[in-house]
XYZ file of C-alpha atoms in Angstrom:
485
model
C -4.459 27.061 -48.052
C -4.909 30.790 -49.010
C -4.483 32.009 -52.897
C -2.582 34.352 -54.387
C -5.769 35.471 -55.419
C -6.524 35.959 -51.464
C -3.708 37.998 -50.858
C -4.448 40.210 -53.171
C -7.474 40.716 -52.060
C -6.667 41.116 -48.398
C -6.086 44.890 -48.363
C -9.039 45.750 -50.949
C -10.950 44.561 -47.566
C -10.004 48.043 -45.988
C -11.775 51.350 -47.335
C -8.961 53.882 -48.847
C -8.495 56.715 -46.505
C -9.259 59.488 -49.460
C -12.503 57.784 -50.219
C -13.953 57.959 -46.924
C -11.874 58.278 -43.724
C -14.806 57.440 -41.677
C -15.354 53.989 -43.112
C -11.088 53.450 -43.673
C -11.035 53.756 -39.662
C -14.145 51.316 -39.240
C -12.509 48.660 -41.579
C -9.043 49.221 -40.283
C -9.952 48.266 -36.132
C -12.715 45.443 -38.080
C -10.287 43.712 -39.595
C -7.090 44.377 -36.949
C -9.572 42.541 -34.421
C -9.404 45.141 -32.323
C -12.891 45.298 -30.641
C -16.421 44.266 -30.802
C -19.790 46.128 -30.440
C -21.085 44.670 -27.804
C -25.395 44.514 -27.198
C -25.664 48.026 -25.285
C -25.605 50.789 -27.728
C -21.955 52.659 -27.518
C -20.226 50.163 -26.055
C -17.553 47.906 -27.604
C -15.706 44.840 -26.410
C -11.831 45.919 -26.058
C -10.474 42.337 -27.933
C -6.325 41.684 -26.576
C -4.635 43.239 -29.407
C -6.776 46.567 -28.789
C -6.413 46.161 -24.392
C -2.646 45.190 -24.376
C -2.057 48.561 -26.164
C -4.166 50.232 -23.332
C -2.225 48.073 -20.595
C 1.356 50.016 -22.241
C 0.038 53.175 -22.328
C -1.339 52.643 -18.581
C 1.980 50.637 -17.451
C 3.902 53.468 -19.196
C 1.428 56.262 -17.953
C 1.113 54.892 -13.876
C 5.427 55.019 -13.505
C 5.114 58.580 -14.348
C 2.626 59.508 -11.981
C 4.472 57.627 -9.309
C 7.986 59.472 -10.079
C 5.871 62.652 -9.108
C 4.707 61.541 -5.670
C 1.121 60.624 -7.263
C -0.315 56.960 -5.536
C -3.538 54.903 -6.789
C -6.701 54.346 -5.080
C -10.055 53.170 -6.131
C -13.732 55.044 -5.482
C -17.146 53.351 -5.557
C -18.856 53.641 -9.567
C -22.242 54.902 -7.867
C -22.058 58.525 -6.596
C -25.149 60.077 -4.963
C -27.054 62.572 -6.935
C -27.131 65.106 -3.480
C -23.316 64.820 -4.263
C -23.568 66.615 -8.186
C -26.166 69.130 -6.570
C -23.578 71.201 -4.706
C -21.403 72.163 -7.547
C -23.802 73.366 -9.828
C -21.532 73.816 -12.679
C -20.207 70.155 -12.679
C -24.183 68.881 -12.692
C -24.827 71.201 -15.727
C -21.984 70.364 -17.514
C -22.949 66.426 -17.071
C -26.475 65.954 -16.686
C -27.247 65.349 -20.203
C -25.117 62.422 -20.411
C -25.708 60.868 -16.731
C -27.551 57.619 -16.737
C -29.151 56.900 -13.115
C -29.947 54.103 -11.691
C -33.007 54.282 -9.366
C -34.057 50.423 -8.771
C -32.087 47.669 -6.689
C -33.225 44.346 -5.393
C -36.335 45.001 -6.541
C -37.162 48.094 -4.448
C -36.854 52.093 -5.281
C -33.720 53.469 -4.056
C -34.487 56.831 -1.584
C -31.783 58.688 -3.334
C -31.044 58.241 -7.433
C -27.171 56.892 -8.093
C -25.606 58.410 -10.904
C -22.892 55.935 -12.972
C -19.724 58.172 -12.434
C -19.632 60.368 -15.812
C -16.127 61.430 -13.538
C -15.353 61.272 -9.904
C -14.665 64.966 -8.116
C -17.643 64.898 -6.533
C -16.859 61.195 -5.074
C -12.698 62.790 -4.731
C -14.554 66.105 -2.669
C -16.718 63.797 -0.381
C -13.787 61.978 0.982
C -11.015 64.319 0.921
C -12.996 66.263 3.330
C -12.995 63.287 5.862
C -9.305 62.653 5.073
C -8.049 66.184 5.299
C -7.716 68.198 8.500
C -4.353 69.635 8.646
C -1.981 71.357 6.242
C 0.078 68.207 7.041
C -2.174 66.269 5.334
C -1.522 68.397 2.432
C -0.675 67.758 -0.739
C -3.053 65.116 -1.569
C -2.328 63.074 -4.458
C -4.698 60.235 -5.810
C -4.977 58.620 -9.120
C -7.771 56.128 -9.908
C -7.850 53.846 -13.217
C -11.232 53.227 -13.691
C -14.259 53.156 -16.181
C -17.022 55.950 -16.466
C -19.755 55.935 -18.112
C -21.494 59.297 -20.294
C -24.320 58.657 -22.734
C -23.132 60.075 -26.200
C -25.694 60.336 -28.384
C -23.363 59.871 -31.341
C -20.708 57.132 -30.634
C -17.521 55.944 -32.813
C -15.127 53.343 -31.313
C -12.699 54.109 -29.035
C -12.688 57.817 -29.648
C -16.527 58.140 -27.970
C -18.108 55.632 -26.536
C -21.160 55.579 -23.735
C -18.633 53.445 -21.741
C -14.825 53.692 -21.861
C -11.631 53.530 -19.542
C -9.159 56.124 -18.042
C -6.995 57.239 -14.956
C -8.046 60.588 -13.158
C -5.715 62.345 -11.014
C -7.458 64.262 -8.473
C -5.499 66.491 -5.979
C -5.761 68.907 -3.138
C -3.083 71.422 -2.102
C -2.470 74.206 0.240
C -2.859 77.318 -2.187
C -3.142 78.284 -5.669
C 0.663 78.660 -6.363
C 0.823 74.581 -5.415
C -1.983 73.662 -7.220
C -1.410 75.508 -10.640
C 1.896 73.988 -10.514
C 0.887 70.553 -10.321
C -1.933 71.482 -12.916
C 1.079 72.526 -15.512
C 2.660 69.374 -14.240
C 0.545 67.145 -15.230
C -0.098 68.928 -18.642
C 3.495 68.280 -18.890
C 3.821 64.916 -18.609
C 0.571 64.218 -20.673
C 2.537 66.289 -24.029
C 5.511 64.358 -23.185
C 4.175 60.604 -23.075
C 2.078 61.393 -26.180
C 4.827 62.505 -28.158
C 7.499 60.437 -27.162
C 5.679 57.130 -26.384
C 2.651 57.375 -28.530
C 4.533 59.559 -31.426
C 1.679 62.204 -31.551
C 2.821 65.681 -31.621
C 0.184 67.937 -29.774
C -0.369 71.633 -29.460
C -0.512 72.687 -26.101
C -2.515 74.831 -24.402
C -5.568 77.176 -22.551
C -9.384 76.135 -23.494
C -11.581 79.064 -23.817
C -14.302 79.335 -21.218
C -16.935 77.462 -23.555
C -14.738 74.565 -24.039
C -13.154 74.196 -20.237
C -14.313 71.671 -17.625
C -17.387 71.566 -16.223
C -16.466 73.392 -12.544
C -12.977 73.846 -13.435
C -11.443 77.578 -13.194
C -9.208 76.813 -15.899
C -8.834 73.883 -18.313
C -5.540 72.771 -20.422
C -5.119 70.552 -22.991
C -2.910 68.802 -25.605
C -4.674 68.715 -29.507
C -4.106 66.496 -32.099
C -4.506 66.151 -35.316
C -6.137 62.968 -37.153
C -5.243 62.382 -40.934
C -8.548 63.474 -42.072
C -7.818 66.818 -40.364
C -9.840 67.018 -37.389
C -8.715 67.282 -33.838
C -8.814 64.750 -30.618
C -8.222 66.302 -27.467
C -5.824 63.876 -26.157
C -5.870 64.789 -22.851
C -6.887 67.367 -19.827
C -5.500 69.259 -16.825
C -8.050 71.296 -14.748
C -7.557 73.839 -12.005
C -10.345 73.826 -9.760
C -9.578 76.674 -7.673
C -11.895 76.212 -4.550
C -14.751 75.815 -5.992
C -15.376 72.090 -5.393
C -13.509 72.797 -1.461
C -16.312 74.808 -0.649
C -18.851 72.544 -2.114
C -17.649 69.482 -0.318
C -15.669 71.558 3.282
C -12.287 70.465 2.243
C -10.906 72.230 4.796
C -7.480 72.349 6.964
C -5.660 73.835 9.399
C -2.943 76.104 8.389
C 0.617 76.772 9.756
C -1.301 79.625 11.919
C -3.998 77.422 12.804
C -6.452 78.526 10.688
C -9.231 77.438 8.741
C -8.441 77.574 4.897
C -10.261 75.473 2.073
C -7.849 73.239 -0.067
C -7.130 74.100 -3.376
C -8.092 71.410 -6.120
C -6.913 70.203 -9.253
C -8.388 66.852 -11.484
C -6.545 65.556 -15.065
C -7.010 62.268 -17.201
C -6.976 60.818 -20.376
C -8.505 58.070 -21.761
C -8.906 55.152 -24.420
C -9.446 57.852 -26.500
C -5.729 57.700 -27.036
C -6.197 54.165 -28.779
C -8.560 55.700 -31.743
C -5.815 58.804 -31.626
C -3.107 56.264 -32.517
C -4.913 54.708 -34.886
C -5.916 57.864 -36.457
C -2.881 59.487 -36.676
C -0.610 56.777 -37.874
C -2.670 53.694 -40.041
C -2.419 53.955 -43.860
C -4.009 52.074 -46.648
C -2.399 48.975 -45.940
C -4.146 49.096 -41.910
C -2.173 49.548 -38.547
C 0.703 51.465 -37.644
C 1.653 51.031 -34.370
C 4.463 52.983 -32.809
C 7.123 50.562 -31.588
C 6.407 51.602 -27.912
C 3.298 51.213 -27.573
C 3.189 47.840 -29.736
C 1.983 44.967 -28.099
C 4.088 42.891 -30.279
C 7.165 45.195 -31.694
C 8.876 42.459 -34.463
C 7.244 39.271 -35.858
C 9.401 36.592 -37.008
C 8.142 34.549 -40.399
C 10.447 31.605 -41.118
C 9.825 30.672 -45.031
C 11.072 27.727 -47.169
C 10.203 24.518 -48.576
C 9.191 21.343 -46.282
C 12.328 19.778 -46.693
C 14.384 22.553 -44.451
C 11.243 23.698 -42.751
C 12.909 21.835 -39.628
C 16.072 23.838 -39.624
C 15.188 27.304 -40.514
C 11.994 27.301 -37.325
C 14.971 26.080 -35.253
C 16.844 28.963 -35.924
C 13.676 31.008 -35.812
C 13.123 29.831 -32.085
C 16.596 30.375 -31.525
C 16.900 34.077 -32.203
C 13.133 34.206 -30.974
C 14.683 33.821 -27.615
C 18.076 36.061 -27.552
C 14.950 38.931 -28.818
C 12.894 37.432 -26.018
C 15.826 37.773 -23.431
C 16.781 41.423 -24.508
C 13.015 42.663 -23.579
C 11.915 43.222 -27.109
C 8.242 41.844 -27.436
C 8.178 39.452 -30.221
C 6.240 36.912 -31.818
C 6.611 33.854 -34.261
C 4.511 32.878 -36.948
C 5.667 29.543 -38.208
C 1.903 28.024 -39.494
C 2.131 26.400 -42.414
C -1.358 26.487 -43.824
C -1.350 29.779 -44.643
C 1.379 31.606 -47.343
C 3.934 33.878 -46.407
C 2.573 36.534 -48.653
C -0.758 36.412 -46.913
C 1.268 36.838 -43.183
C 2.875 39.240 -44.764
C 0.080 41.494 -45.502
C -1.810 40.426 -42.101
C 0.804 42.019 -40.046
C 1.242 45.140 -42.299
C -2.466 45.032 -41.866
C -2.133 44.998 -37.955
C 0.717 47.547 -37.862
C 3.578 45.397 -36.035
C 6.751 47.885 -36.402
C 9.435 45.084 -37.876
C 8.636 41.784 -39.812
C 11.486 39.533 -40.223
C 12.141 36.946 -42.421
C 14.500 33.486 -41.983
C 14.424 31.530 -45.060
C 17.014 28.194 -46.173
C 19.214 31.307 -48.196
C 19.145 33.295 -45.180
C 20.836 30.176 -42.952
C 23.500 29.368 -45.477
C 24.835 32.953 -44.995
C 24.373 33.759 -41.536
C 21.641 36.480 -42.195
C 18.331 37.696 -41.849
C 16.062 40.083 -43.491
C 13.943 42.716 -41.267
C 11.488 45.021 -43.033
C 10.124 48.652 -41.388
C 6.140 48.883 -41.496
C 6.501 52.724 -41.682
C 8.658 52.319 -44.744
C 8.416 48.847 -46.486
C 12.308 49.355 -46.529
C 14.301 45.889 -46.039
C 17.177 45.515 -44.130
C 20.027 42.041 -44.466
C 21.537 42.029 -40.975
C 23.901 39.174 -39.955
C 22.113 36.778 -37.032
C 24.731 37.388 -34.047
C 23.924 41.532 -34.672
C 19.958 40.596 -34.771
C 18.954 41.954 -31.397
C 21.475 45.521 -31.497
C 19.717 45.783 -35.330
C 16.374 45.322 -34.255
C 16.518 47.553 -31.176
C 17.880 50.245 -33.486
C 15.554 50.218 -35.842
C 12.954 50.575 -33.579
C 13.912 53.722 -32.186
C 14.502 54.835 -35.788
C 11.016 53.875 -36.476
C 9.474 55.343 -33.484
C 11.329 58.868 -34.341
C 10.372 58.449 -38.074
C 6.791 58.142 -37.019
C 6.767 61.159 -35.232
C 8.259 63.331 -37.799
C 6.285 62.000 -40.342
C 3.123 62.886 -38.108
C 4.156 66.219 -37.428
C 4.930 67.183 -41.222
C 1.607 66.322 -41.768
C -0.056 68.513 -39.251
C 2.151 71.289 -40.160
C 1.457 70.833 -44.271
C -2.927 71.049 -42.885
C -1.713 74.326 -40.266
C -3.009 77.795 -41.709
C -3.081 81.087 -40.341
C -6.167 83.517 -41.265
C -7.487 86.917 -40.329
C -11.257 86.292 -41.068
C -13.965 84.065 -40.884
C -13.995 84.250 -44.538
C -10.663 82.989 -45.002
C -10.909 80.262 -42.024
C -14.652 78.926 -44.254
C -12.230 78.716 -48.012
C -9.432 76.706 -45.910
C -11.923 74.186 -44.298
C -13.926 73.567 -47.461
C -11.030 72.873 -49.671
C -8.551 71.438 -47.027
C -8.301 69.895 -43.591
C -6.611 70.781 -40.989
C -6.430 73.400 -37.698
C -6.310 77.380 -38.142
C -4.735 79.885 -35.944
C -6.939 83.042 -36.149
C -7.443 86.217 -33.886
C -10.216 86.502 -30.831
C -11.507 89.177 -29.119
C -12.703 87.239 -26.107
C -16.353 87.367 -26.927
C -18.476 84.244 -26.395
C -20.378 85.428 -29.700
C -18.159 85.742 -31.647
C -16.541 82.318 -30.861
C -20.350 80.928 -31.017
C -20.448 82.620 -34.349
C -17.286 80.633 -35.797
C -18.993 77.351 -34.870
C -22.364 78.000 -36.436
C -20.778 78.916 -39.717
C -17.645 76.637 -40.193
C -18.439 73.463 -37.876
C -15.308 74.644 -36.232
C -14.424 74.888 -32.183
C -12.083 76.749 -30.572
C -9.432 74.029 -29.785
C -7.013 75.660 -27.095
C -5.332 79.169 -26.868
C -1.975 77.727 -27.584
C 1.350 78.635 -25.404
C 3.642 79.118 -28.038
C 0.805 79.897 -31.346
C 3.150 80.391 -34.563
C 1.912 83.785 -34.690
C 0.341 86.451 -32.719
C -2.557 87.714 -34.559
C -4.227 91.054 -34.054
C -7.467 91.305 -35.098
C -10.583 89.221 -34.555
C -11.561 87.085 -37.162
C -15.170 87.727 -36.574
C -15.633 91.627 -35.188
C -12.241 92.648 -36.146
C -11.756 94.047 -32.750
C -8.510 93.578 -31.209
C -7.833 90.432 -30.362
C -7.246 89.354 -27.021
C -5.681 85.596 -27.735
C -4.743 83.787 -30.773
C -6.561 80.736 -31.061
C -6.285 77.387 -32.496
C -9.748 75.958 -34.376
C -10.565 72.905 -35.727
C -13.420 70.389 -36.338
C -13.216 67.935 -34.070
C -14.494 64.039 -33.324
């Protein structure tokens, strides 16, 4: 049986965030069993409670891409390194990271095989087989798969040598078709992480120094984590025809001639799981958005022995009409274990609603539900239970949001020099919108003095700043910076 002295104890298990956000984040997926290093440096083992979050985002994620005419397909993990060699920029971009393999069945392979880092060289080599006419046109693929780059520094979920993801890889008639499925896609990226996951992003243009490795242009959606660095939570890349020529993707046109397909690749990853936790956990552990929860209430029946049989019999019973109305729930009726202690285990693992059935409760027809984002508690009659609970988890869902994005706009500053952008990051946290001429320098120059990147040129920046914060030239874009993981 577990103490009141246990209980107690339970939460001093998990690092404060203001102490050391670093160590707060390892104790906090630690103790939610949420993965597991496994014996090959950078890799983890994704445990259920961490996979069946990935499985909603990708159920969630994959009806999206469908409603836009998008299907799924699946390319070999080995790609050819003859295949990186004809679009130099991609090769440069990845070579660093690439782990080959150059042995099988005990004999040297003619040609190394690279362990896809990312698959448009794989996409190129076969959409050039598959396409021949503007008929064939657009093309519109999706793969979920897992890729493998070698980071020399790895933290779990957010950057690991191994980890999972969907890319979208298209090919289209011209530029104006292509950019607009590139914006698309960007699109519905900002919209599923705010509204499913409860992350508000800033949208926008990387720089050239920060874009895709043979992309023309790159987008992106940043977010903030509560220590004040950003995660790029996800990527839209026009390709232009740079990987057409590479790979001959040509077709026929509607005059019959020869023209080479215009390209376009996005993705995101399980990058999106260390996001989530980063963005939303607390002292106390988890916070889990309600749809993206694997389980979104848990029910705890309490009481002595003697009506123990009753009150789980009305547990089960309202377990189901919850069950029946498509709200994922889950009963925790053990009795070797306090209700104190399952109380702080599933504040701990971040379920959205507890709810609580004891001998009181069934004399008057009620039940009490309490909010993980606010520790608030709630008496709602039993025949209401299921129009209660499916309330309160769209309250929770919008609270989370809000509460998000008053942080990131409370750690959002505006500066005109590099001065001002080094006394904001040294005594807070947070992203900085600051003039830029354009120069590579003086973007290089920010980074060597303040540890800071250029996040993305956002759409709709707060401001429009004037000046460089480096040269004080005129600046050509306002940009957002930020350390990042």
């Amino acid at each position: 049986m577990v103490t009141l002295a246990d209980e107690k104890q339970f939460v001093k298990e998990i690092t404060p965030q203001h102490e050391d956000f670093s160590k707060w984040y390892l104790d906090v997926i630690k103790k939610a069993d949420l993965m597991s290093y496994s014996p090959v440096r950078g890799c983890i083992v994704f445990k259920p409670e961490s996979y069946e979050i990935w499985e909603n985002i990708q159920r969630e994620l994959d009806a999206r891409f469908k409603e836009t005419g998008h299907r799924n397909a699946y390319f070999p993990l080995f790609i050819p390194e003859s295949f990186f060699q004809k679009e130099k920029d991609h090769i440069e971009g990845f070579n660093p990271e690439l782990p080959w393999v150059t042995e099988a069945a005990g004999e040297k392979l003619e040609e190394r095989l690279a362990i896809r880092p990312t698959s448009e060289t794989m996409f190129g080599h076969m959409y050039a087989e598959w396409i021949n006419s503007y008929r064939d046109l657009p093309m519109l693929i999706n793969q979920w798969a897992n890729v493998v780059r070698w980071e020399k520094r790895t933290l779990p979920f957010l950057r690991t040598s191994e980890f999972l993801w969907q890319e979208g890889h298209t090919a289209h008639e011209d530029e104006a078709d292509a950019r607009k499925e590139t914006m698309q896609m960007l699109e519905i990226y900002r919209d599923f992480v705010e509204n499913f996951l409860a992350i508000p992003v800033i949208v926008g243009q990387k720089t050239a120094s920060e874009r895709f490795a043979g992309a023309v242009d790159t987008y992106s959606i940043e977010a903030m984590m509560k220590d004040g660095k950003a995660v790029q939570a996800g990527t839209s890349h026009y390709l232009g025809t740079k990987f057409a020529v590479a790979f001959d993707i040509k077709y026929l046109d509607r005059e019959n001639h020869h023209q080479f397909a215009h390209t376009t690749s996005w993705g995101v990853s399980t990058r999106l799981i260390g996001a989530l936790i980063m963005v939303h956990g607390d002292d106390r552990g988890l916070v889990i958005p309600p749809k993206v929860a694997p389980t979104q209430i848990v029910m705890i029946p309490i009481g002595p022995p003697k009506s123990r049989e009753l009150v789980i019999g009305k547990t089960n019973e309202l377990f189901a009409q919850l069950k029946q109305a498509g709200i994922r729930v889950k009963t925790d009726d053990r009795s070797d274990v306090t209700p104190g202690w399952k109380f702080n285990e599933y504040e701990m693992r971040g379920i959205p609603i507890r709810a609580e059935l004891g001998p009181r409760d069934m004399e008057n027809g009620q039940i009490v539900l309490v909010s993980r984002i606010s520790g608030e508690k709630k008496i709602v009659l039993q025949e209401n239970l299921v129009h209660e609970v499916q309330q309160m988890l769209v309250e929770i869902q919008k609270d989370m949001f809000a509460k998000a994005k008053q942080f990131r706009d409370e750690n959002y500053s505006s500066v005109d020099t590099l001065e001002q952008m080094n006394q904001f990051l040294e005594k807070r946290r947070g992203f900085v919108l600051a003039g830029w001429c354009g120069s590579a320098a003086c973007e290089a120059q920010v980074k060597e003095e303040t540890g800071a990147t250029s996040r993305n040129i956002p759409f709709s920046p707060a401001e429009h700043k004037t000046h460089c914060l480096v040269c004080g030239e005129a600046s050509e874009h306002s940009v957002i910076f930020g350390r990042a993981y």
